[in-house]
Amino acid sequence: MTNPFRRRSVTDLSPRAKFAAFLVLLFWALVVLFPIYWLFVTSFKTPYEVDKGPFYIPFVDFQPTLDAWKYILLDLGNDTIRPYVNTVIVGLSSSILALLLGSLAAYALVRFTYRPRVGIVGLFIASVAFAFVATILGAPALIGFGSGIAVFLILAQTIGRRFVRAFGNSDIAFWLISQRILPPIAVAIPIYVLFQQVHLLDNIAALIVTYVATNLPIVVWLMRDYFASLPRELEESAAVDGASVFRIVRSIVLPISIPGLVASFLIVLIFAWNEFLIALVLTSANAQTMPLQVAAQNATRGPQWWAMSVLILIMIAPVVAMAIALERYITRGILVGALKG
Amino acid sequence: MPVSRFRTLAPAIGLIVILAGCGSATTPAPTAPAASTPPAASAPASAAAGTSAAPAGTPGTKFAGANINILTFNGPQIAEPLQRRAPDWEKLTGGHVNIVAVGFQTIYDKALLDASTGTNSFDGYVFDPQWMGDFVGPGYLADLTAREKNDPQLNQQDIVPFFRDYNSTYNGKNYTIPLDGDFLMVYYRSDLLAKDGLKPPETWDDYLTIAQKYNGQDLNGDGTPDYGSCIAEKKGAQSYWWIINIAAGLLQSKGTSQGAFFDTTNMNPLLGTNDAMTLALQTYAKAGTFGPPDGLNMDVGGSRGLFTTGRCALTLDWGDVGTQAPGTYAQDKTGAVISPGWKQVLDRSTGKLVPCDPTTCPDAVNGVNHAPFAAFGGWSGAVNAKAPAANQDAAYDFLSYMSAPAQSSIDVTLGKTGFNPYRTSQFTNSAPWLAAGLSQAATDNYLGAIKDSLSNPNFVLDLRIPQTKQYEQDVLDTAIAQYLAKQTDETATEQAISDGWNQITTQVGKDKQLAAYISSLGVQK
Amino acid sequence: MASRNNPIELEPREPIPSGSALRSRATRRATDTLGAWRSDGAARWLFIWPAVLLILALSVFPLVTSIALSVSQLAFSEGGVHLDFTGFTNYQQLLFGLQSSEFIGVLKAPTPLGWAVILATVGLTAAAWVRAARGGQVRPIGLILRLLGGLFLCLMVVLLVRTLLSDGGRPGSVVVTIIFVLVGIALQYVLGLGLAILAVQQVPWRRFFRILFLIPLTITPVGIGYMFLMMTDTSKGPLEPIWVALGLRDFTWVTDPWLARIAVIIGDTWQWTPFVFIVLLAALESLDQEVKEAALVDGASRWQSFRHITVPALLPVTTTIVLIRIIEGFKIIDMPNILLGGGPGTATESMTLQAYLAWNTLNVGRSAAIAYLLLILVSIVATTYVSFVRRRVTDFA
């Protein structure tokens, strides 16, 4: 049997260093695993056992029970399954959309130059303000916004064209990420009103749209760095060969960006999967998602640890499965292969 | 068209598309209560009469086709009995009830947002009657006075006067149907006190004496020292109710309508700069020193866990401990007693404490002024005034069915429901309690303490004026948390409460709040 | 639409205000090359507009409405809800009124050490500004911005010193949030980087480690809060035996403000280290190994190869995750809320938590005002960060 710590190549570590690295990783693995293990054992405890003190190993120091699992999966039944299905649908669709729109925007911000003129942007802001003031002063919303748009178009075509100063790509990127600064608590009520107006309250479509918008900036920023680090030569030679941008992106850029795409996808999937406050405000019965169920286990009697543990465990299972399936794409082999091939 | 122009047009076109999309979104609102039911024919207005005793086996048709949404908090408590009994009600009436369960922290916001924006996705609520001040003023709740009075199913006369005439009313009208009787009591380890020949605490001084005696001793035979008193002190949990409960006996002595929060003549906060509050704060902090070291981060779930595992001699809690004790270490070792009182009371004109005598404390027992505090006020059903009439009828009938003695006398004996007794028949009839696993002695003791509390005319109503959450959960909770964490002393704490409450009162309007406070206390029979 | 005929577009302004001239030229050349591609015009707009429009549609209305909420008080009336305009009352209460002790903190005279910190900061900031002004490289508008930034920095340091390094001072939610962000991000970055570097080595079980390390991120933040509440319970939590063995049975972290803050930071670090880890891992995996191999074969030390190959390659993505973590970190709420409700007292109350507590009692005006002050604070920090840190290490900021 070969030594698992042997040195495999010139860039590889010495066996001793490798063993030390392994120990450090093992230690962190324990730090990560222990709380998860605690959730796992807690999910098999009765409330009384949780109150009595720490018990660590089922069958050894306490008699496990399936009560909490039964309560969540059978007694609640549809009240668990419905949010679960919602979470899966909302999480997957919103993160795929965010990844698609976000990586295209990121690519555009890296490879093209945009110069939105300061004057136009200023006029746009002024028009929005105009529309709001008109609405607040009592004009119907559609008329208020309609006239706002009209004002904007007229001014943009006349005064706006005289402005020369312009913003650059970096300003667009910063504007995108700055949308995440305002805490969700501040936008909760406006978002509620917005979706109430379009009759999408308690509808997963509202959650999907909102999550795509909130996660887009993250994708844009992460992918921008990836695209920027790619060598241009491939794209340039393809362009010289007459390939269209769409074709270059589809068959060259995206394949070699897979590590970045996978990492970004996992991150936005996790964000959408776990988002709490917007879901809380926008849903009541049909569109509830799992984080609400977890939070709701803190009842007037204090947290229902056992039920909460079950919910958390069944919530992370699909994400972990996804991570296992996708992890191998975050490896150097693919990139190197693509570059050489 | 030149590209530059397209560029300026693009965002505008996009906006137009979005707005057009908004304007033309005429798909049926998924949250709107399904009004697709055959109207009035099957839901006659006579629903108020509420005789839902359909013959067994034959499905009722009184509310056939009605589909109602009831908002409540997702249990296991509270939602559990509603969900369990919904099918029975549906069988009786032919209606369909949909229990929308959300987290406890969010019911208030959810219900208020829903009602105030005209979304009206809920036909009924099972929530906290404390919030009536915010809901009744703008007309979000249906007046149930006539329905309740004439409803044989509900049997309103069986409901204890405090819950019937005070807790479920606002400005003299009934807006809620009680489903749960919430008030705080003190629980003690009856085995320990009996062994040492001690009486349960009558005053808070007794409470501290007993707590000190048992603190640090092994109370459950596991070899580790245990605690004298377990009272929740966590911020953002229950501590603001606990301080009100301790102070109540010092602040109110002349019956429920005297009020314990504000002076009804000038809206001055009573939980403010006076000797009563100082004594109450010191008592709360002192009780904490006989508790677990991390008591500052303990909520009521934690204190219940400690009490039921035999680690505490005393605790302060709602009725739930009594029904949760069976099956734990505390089974048949749990005694309950009316929340302790004081032998002195606040003179509101001077801010000083004066001894109790028949004039200052007319309801005192053995010279001790008790003021049982209906913290939270108990889960209650209410009907959305803006729901379709047929749905209002059905929602009322369902809530009345839940409260009817046949159902509720069972539910209040079960720990899992979270419901506590609020009807005379519930503490005169001990059979369901014995069936639920309490011993005869424990039943007698528990029901005796409840009876003592409920028959006390000096019951304290929880604060029910507009913005009650800001008064209690924001200002009071923060001030108490800072005091318990030793960030502030008594004087600064009292000043902070007083200033904070006055600020809210001024913002809403002092006259308006004073009128609301008097309305919330008033009972016009 | 097929060709770009706007004269301004043909003369792209230098997209990068700072950064090495060489790299800038390379960028421009590349942009121009790609600019000649076919169907470029359609792609230019199709790639970016969907993202911009979606964000516009969902951000403008809430942004403006929140301003309106922050200067008013929500009131419920017959048949609806209306906003009573109250001017800047909400802001005034937070900054100078009754709520200022909770928001800003209790300000007291600094200790000698505090004075030293203040003087050092003021001195260094002034020196840096004078040097920039003398250098002549910075335009007047840049100098004014730098002056404002310096003043803001000094103001923040004075606030930190007067609440933390003073007799009887107490930090409010602004200072608490800043502590969480600074300490938390530093820890998360160091841990995440270290783990990522180790996890790209050919060690046994590396796939297992990589997936496992991601797990904390996958748990919903509320759930992590409760999980840590269990872990940190010293009377019935899993660490109770250790606690008792150390003779700490009667000792608790929950009553001490600093121990409580440390607990929050530990929980936050446990949760967010995987974020740094996975992004850096992907970046490390994308590094060209051949360059590294060549360097090592040529006799470069491992440290040299790390310093001169790995670090420069990681810098852009490093600045991105730090920026994202700054923005997200300022919104910290679940961990302090669930662990301690912001307690003991108000010791762990972050700005977002304070806004949430106000919102929960439907004090929507105050909640929006706190959120806006947070927006201003983070915008200043993020802008400064982008212009002083990120633009130095990347071509595009």
PDB file of C-alpha atoms in Angstrom, chain C residues 130-293:
ATOM      1  CA  VAL C 130      -0.765  66.595   2.822  1.00  0.00           C
ATOM      2  CA  ARG C 131       1.388  64.124   0.964  1.00  0.00           C
ATOM      3  CA  ALA C 132      -1.329  63.568  -1.615  1.00  0.00           C
ATOM      4  CA  ALA C 133      -1.800  67.324  -1.999  1.00  0.00           C
ATOM      5  CA  ARG C 134       1.950  67.933  -2.406  1.00  0.00           C
ATOM      6  CA  GLY C 135       2.365  65.097  -4.845  1.00  0.00           C
ATOM      7  CA  GLY C 136       0.281  66.913  -7.397  1.00  0.00           C
ATOM      8  CA  GLN C 137      -1.028  63.648  -8.838  1.00  0.00           C
ATOM      9  CA  VAL C 138      -4.502  64.061  -7.424  1.00  0.00           C
ATOM     10  CA  ARG C 139      -7.063  66.389  -8.938  1.00  0.00           C
ATOM     11  CA  PRO C 140      -8.728  69.015  -6.711  1.00  0.00           C
ATOM     12  CA  ILE C 141     -11.988  67.106  -6.590  1.00  0.00           C
ATOM     13  CA  GLY C 142     -10.054  64.044  -5.446  1.00  0.00           C
ATOM     14  CA  LEU C 143      -8.388  66.087  -2.729  1.00  0.00           C
ATOM     15  CA  ILE C 144     -11.731  67.321  -1.458  1.00  0.00           C
ATOM     16  CA  LEU C 145     -13.106  63.787  -1.422  1.00  0.00           C
ATOM     17  CA  ARG C 146     -10.023  62.585   0.406  1.00  0.00           C
ATOM     18  CA  LEU C 147     -10.412  65.357   2.924  1.00  0.00           C
ATOM     19  CA  LEU C 148     -14.018  64.353   3.544  1.00  0.00           C
ATOM     20  CA  GLY C 149     -13.031  60.708   3.773  1.00  0.00           C
ATOM     21  CA  GLY C 150     -10.315  61.572   6.267  1.00  0.00           C
ATOM     22  CA  LEU C 151     -12.712  63.598   8.380  1.00  0.00           C
ATOM     23  CA  PHE C 152     -15.162  60.698   8.330  1.00  0.00           C
ATOM     24  CA  LEU C 153     -12.445  58.295   9.408  1.00  0.00           C
ATOM     25  CA  CYS C 154     -11.424  60.580  12.281  1.00  0.00           C
ATOM     26  CA  LEU C 155     -15.046  60.960  13.326  1.00  0.00           C
ATOM     27  CA  MET C 156     -15.491  57.191  13.414  1.00  0.00           C
ATOM     28  CA  VAL C 157     -12.303  56.721  15.410  1.00  0.00           C
ATOM     29  CA  VAL C 158     -13.421  59.352  17.910  1.00  0.00           C
ATOM     30  CA  LEU C 159     -16.746  57.532  18.210  1.00  0.00           C
ATOM     31  CA  LEU C 160     -15.017  54.201  18.752  1.00  0.00           C
ATOM     32  CA  VAL C 161     -12.624  55.661  21.323  1.00  0.00           C
ATOM     33  CA  ARG C 162     -15.243  57.581  23.281  1.00  0.00           C
ATOM     34  CA  THR C 163     -17.446  54.509  23.600  1.00  0.00           C
ATOM     35  CA  LEU C 164     -14.802  51.800  23.985  1.00  0.00           C
ATOM     36  CA  LEU C 165     -11.663  53.465  25.337  1.00  0.00           C
ATOM     37  CA  SER C 166     -13.302  55.725  27.852  1.00  0.00           C
ATOM     38  CA  ASP C 167     -14.504  55.697  31.447  1.00  0.00           C
ATOM     39  CA  GLY C 168     -18.128  54.632  31.551  1.00  0.00           C
ATOM     40  CA  GLY C 169     -18.727  54.834  27.818  1.00  0.00           C
ATOM     41  CA  ARG C 170     -20.863  52.204  26.136  1.00  0.00           C
ATOM     42  CA  PRO C 171     -20.963  51.341  22.429  1.00  0.00           C
ATOM     43  CA  GLY C 172     -24.211  51.707  20.538  1.00  0.00           C
ATOM     44  CA  SER C 173     -25.329  49.605  17.626  1.00  0.00           C
ATOM     45  CA  VAL C 174     -23.136  51.511  15.140  1.00  0.00           C
ATOM     46  CA  VAL C 175     -19.944  50.691  16.985  1.00  0.00           C
ATOM     47  CA  VAL C 176     -21.034  47.123  17.725  1.00  0.00           C
ATOM     48  CA  THR C 177     -21.718  46.570  14.036  1.00  0.00           C
ATOM     49  CA  ILE C 178     -18.310  47.952  13.083  1.00  0.00           C
ATOM     50  CA  ILE C 179     -16.641  45.606  15.581  1.00  0.00           C
ATOM     51  CA  PHE C 180     -18.506  42.616  14.180  1.00  0.00           C
ATOM     52  CA  VAL C 181     -17.550  43.560  10.631  1.00  0.00           C
ATOM     53  CA  LEU C 182     -13.871  44.290  11.249  1.00  0.00           C
ATOM     54  CA  VAL C 183     -13.065  41.328  13.470  1.00  0.00           C
ATOM     55  CA  GLY C 184     -15.403  38.914  11.719  1.00  0.00           C
ATOM     56  CA  ILE C 185     -14.138  39.570   8.215  1.00  0.00           C
ATOM     57  CA  ALA C 186     -10.511  39.426   9.245  1.00  0.00           C
ATOM     58  CA  LEU C 187     -11.021  36.043  10.892  1.00  0.00           C
ATOM     59  CA  GLN C 188     -13.115  34.681   8.062  1.00  0.00           C
ATOM     60  CA  TYR C 189     -10.619  35.737   5.434  1.00  0.00           C
ATOM     61  CA  VAL C 190      -7.594  34.322   7.192  1.00  0.00           C
ATOM     62  CA  LEU C 191      -9.332  31.024   7.953  1.00  0.00           C
ATOM     63  CA  GLY C 192     -10.903  30.763   4.511  1.00  0.00           C
ATOM     64  CA  LEU C 193      -7.621  31.459   2.735  1.00  0.00           C
ATOM     65  CA  GLY C 194      -5.674  29.051   4.890  1.00  0.00           C
ATOM     66  CA  LEU C 195      -8.181  26.273   4.398  1.00  0.00           C
ATOM     67  CA  ALA C 196      -8.400  26.894   0.656  1.00  0.00           C
ATOM     68  CA  ILE C 197      -4.620  26.708   0.291  1.00  0.00           C
ATOM     69  CA  LEU C 198      -4.509  23.459   2.241  1.00  0.00           C
ATOM     70  CA  ALA C 199      -7.495  22.007   0.395  1.00  0.00           C
ATOM     71  CA  VAL C 200      -5.885  22.365  -3.033  1.00  0.00           C
ATOM     72  CA  GLN C 201      -2.957  20.194  -1.909  1.00  0.00           C
ATOM     73  CA  GLN C 202      -2.973  16.527  -2.776  1.00  0.00           C
ATOM     74  CA  VAL C 203      -3.916  15.377   0.714  1.00  0.00           C
ATOM     75  CA  PRO C 204      -6.064  12.346   1.498  1.00  0.00           C
ATOM     76  CA  TRP C 205      -9.806  12.958   1.773  1.00  0.00           C
ATOM     77  CA  ARG C 206      -9.558  16.301   0.018  1.00  0.00           C
ATOM     78  CA  ARG C 207     -12.956  15.959  -1.727  1.00  0.00           C
ATOM     79  CA  PHE C 208     -14.552  15.089   1.572  1.00  0.00           C
ATOM     80  CA  PHE C 209     -13.014  18.149   3.197  1.00  0.00           C
ATOM     81  CA  ARG C 210     -14.014  20.459   0.386  1.00  0.00           C
ATOM     82  CA  ILE C 211     -17.654  19.450   0.562  1.00  0.00           C
ATOM     83  CA  LEU C 212     -17.750  19.342   4.316  1.00  0.00           C
ATOM     84  CA  PHE C 213     -16.308  22.824   4.654  1.00  0.00           C
ATOM     85  CA  LEU C 214     -19.134  24.180   2.559  1.00  0.00           C
ATOM     86  CA  ILE C 215     -21.848  22.880   4.871  1.00  0.00           C
ATOM     87  CA  PRO C 216     -22.034  25.751   7.382  1.00  0.00           C
ATOM     88  CA  LEU C 217     -22.920  28.093   4.554  1.00  0.00           C
ATOM     89  CA  THR C 218     -25.788  25.852   3.500  1.00  0.00           C
ATOM     90  CA  ILE C 219     -27.648  26.132   6.781  1.00  0.00           C
ATOM     91  CA  THR C 220     -30.201  28.873   6.956  1.00  0.00           C
ATOM     92  CA  PRO C 221     -28.819  31.730   9.111  1.00  0.00           C
ATOM     93  CA  VAL C 222     -31.717  31.506  11.526  1.00  0.00           C
ATOM     94  CA  GLY C 223     -30.999  27.804  11.979  1.00  0.00           C
ATOM     95  CA  ILE C 224     -27.312  28.489  12.614  1.00  0.00           C
ATOM     96  CA  GLY C 225     -28.333  30.983  15.271  1.00  0.00           C
ATOM     97  CA  TYR C 226     -30.334  28.372  17.134  1.00  0.00           C
ATOM     98  CA  MET C 227     -27.651  25.775  16.630  1.00  0.00           C
ATOM     99  CA  PHE C 228     -25.114  28.056  18.269  1.00  0.00           C
ATOM    100  CA  LEU C 229     -27.549  28.812  21.031  1.00  0.00           C
ATOM    101  CA  MET C 230     -27.521  25.079  21.758  1.00  0.00           C
ATOM    102  CA  MET C 231     -23.751  24.822  21.474  1.00  0.00           C
ATOM    103  CA  THR C 232     -23.093  27.759  23.778  1.00  0.00           C
ATOM    104  CA  ASP C 233     -25.555  26.718  26.476  1.00  0.00           C
ATOM    105  CA  THR C 234     -23.267  26.028  29.391  1.00  0.00           C
ATOM    106  CA  SER C 235     -25.810  24.172  31.504  1.00  0.00           C
ATOM    107  CA  LYS C 236     -27.320  21.670  29.077  1.00  0.00           C
ATOM    108  CA  GLY C 237     -25.354  22.144  25.881  1.00  0.00           C
ATOM    109  CA  PRO C 238     -22.813  19.633  24.579  1.00  0.00           C
ATOM    110  CA  LEU C 239     -19.868  21.536  26.011  1.00  0.00           C
ATOM    111  CA  GLU C 240     -21.240  21.421  29.550  1.00  0.00           C
ATOM    112  CA  PRO C 241     -18.838  18.709  30.796  1.00  0.00           C
ATOM    113  CA  ILE C 242     -15.855  20.692  29.524  1.00  0.00           C
ATOM    114  CA  TRP C 243     -17.238  23.800  31.161  1.00  0.00           C
ATOM    115  CA  VAL C 244     -17.721  22.007  34.472  1.00  0.00           C
ATOM    116  CA  ALA C 245     -14.310  20.330  34.244  1.00  0.00           C
ATOM    117  CA  LEU C 246     -12.732  23.755  33.871  1.00  0.00           C
ATOM    118  CA  GLY C 247     -14.439  24.791  37.094  1.00  0.00           C
ATOM    119  CA  LEU C 248     -16.679  27.244  35.312  1.00  0.00           C
ATOM    120  CA  ARG C 249     -20.011  25.835  36.483  1.00  0.00           C
ATOM    121  CA  ASP C 250     -21.068  29.159  37.951  1.00  0.00           C
ATOM    122  CA  PHE C 251     -19.511  31.200  35.211  1.00  0.00           C
ATOM    123  CA  THR C 252     -21.294  32.263  32.065  1.00  0.00           C
ATOM    124  CA  TRP C 253     -20.444  34.205  28.952  1.00  0.00           C
ATOM    125  CA  VAL C 254     -23.902  35.686  28.562  1.00  0.00           C
ATOM    126  CA  THR C 255     -23.546  38.383  31.192  1.00  0.00           C
ATOM    127  CA  ASP C 256     -20.319  39.840  29.889  1.00  0.00           C
ATOM    128  CA  PRO C 257     -20.634  42.206  26.918  1.00  0.00           C
ATOM    129  CA  TRP C 258     -17.303  41.246  25.394  1.00  0.00           C
ATOM    130  CA  LEU C 259     -17.715  37.515  25.832  1.00  0.00           C
ATOM    131  CA  ALA C 260     -21.146  37.824  24.269  1.00  0.00           C
ATOM    132  CA  ARG C 261     -19.714  39.730  21.304  1.00  0.00           C
ATOM    133  CA  ILE C 262     -16.986  37.123  20.925  1.00  0.00           C
ATOM    134  CA  ALA C 263     -19.640  34.399  20.895  1.00  0.00           C
ATOM    135  CA  VAL C 264     -21.470  36.224  18.112  1.00  0.00           C
ATOM    136  CA  ILE C 265     -18.246  36.630  16.132  1.00  0.00           C
ATOM    137  CA  ILE C 266     -17.389  32.945  16.540  1.00  0.00           C
ATOM    138  CA  GLY C 267     -20.811  31.953  15.247  1.00  0.00           C
ATOM    139  CA  ASP C 268     -20.566  34.402  12.368  1.00  0.00           C
ATOM    140  CA  THR C 269     -17.118  33.126  11.468  1.00  0.00           C
ATOM    141  CA  TRP C 270     -18.265  29.523  11.527  1.00  0.00           C
ATOM    142  CA  GLN C 271     -21.029  30.471   9.152  1.00  0.00           C
ATOM    143  CA  TRP C 272     -19.153  32.664   6.680  1.00  0.00           C
ATOM    144  CA  THR C 273     -15.670  31.147   6.454  1.00  0.00           C
ATOM    145  CA  PRO C 274     -16.995  28.684   3.836  1.00  0.00           C
ATOM    146  CA  PHE C 275     -17.962  31.593   1.626  1.00  0.00           C
ATOM    147  CA  VAL C 276     -14.412  32.874   1.526  1.00  0.00           C
ATOM    148  CA  PHE C 277     -13.187  29.301   1.265  1.00  0.00           C
ATOM    149  CA  ILE C 278     -15.172  28.285  -1.790  1.00  0.00           C
ATOM    150  CA  VAL C 279     -14.459  31.442  -3.774  1.00  0.00           C
ATOM    151  CA  LEU C 280     -10.742  31.311  -3.058  1.00  0.00           C
ATOM    152  CA  LEU C 281     -10.694  27.578  -3.732  1.00  0.00           C
ATOM    153  CA  ALA C 282     -12.172  28.097  -7.178  1.00  0.00           C
ATOM    154  CA  ALA C 283      -9.690  30.892  -7.804  1.00  0.00           C
ATOM    155  CA  LEU C 284      -6.741  28.754  -6.690  1.00  0.00           C
ATOM    156  CA  GLU C 285      -7.905  25.913  -8.882  1.00  0.00           C
ATOM    157  CA  SER C 286      -8.005  28.229 -11.866  1.00  0.00           C
ATOM    158  CA  LEU C 287      -4.359  29.213 -11.405  1.00  0.00           C
ATOM    159  CA  ASP C 288      -2.113  28.075 -14.144  1.00  0.00           C
ATOM    160  CA  GLN C 289      -0.128  25.253 -12.532  1.00  0.00           C
ATOM    161  CA  GLU C 290       2.495  25.228 -15.221  1.00  0.00           C
ATOM    162  CA  VAL C 291       3.731  28.667 -14.287  1.00  0.00           C
ATOM    163  CA  LYS C 292       4.068  27.523 -10.732  1.00  0.00           C
ATOM    164  CA  GLU C 293       5.818  24.313 -11.708  1.00  0.00           C
TER     165      GLU C 293
END
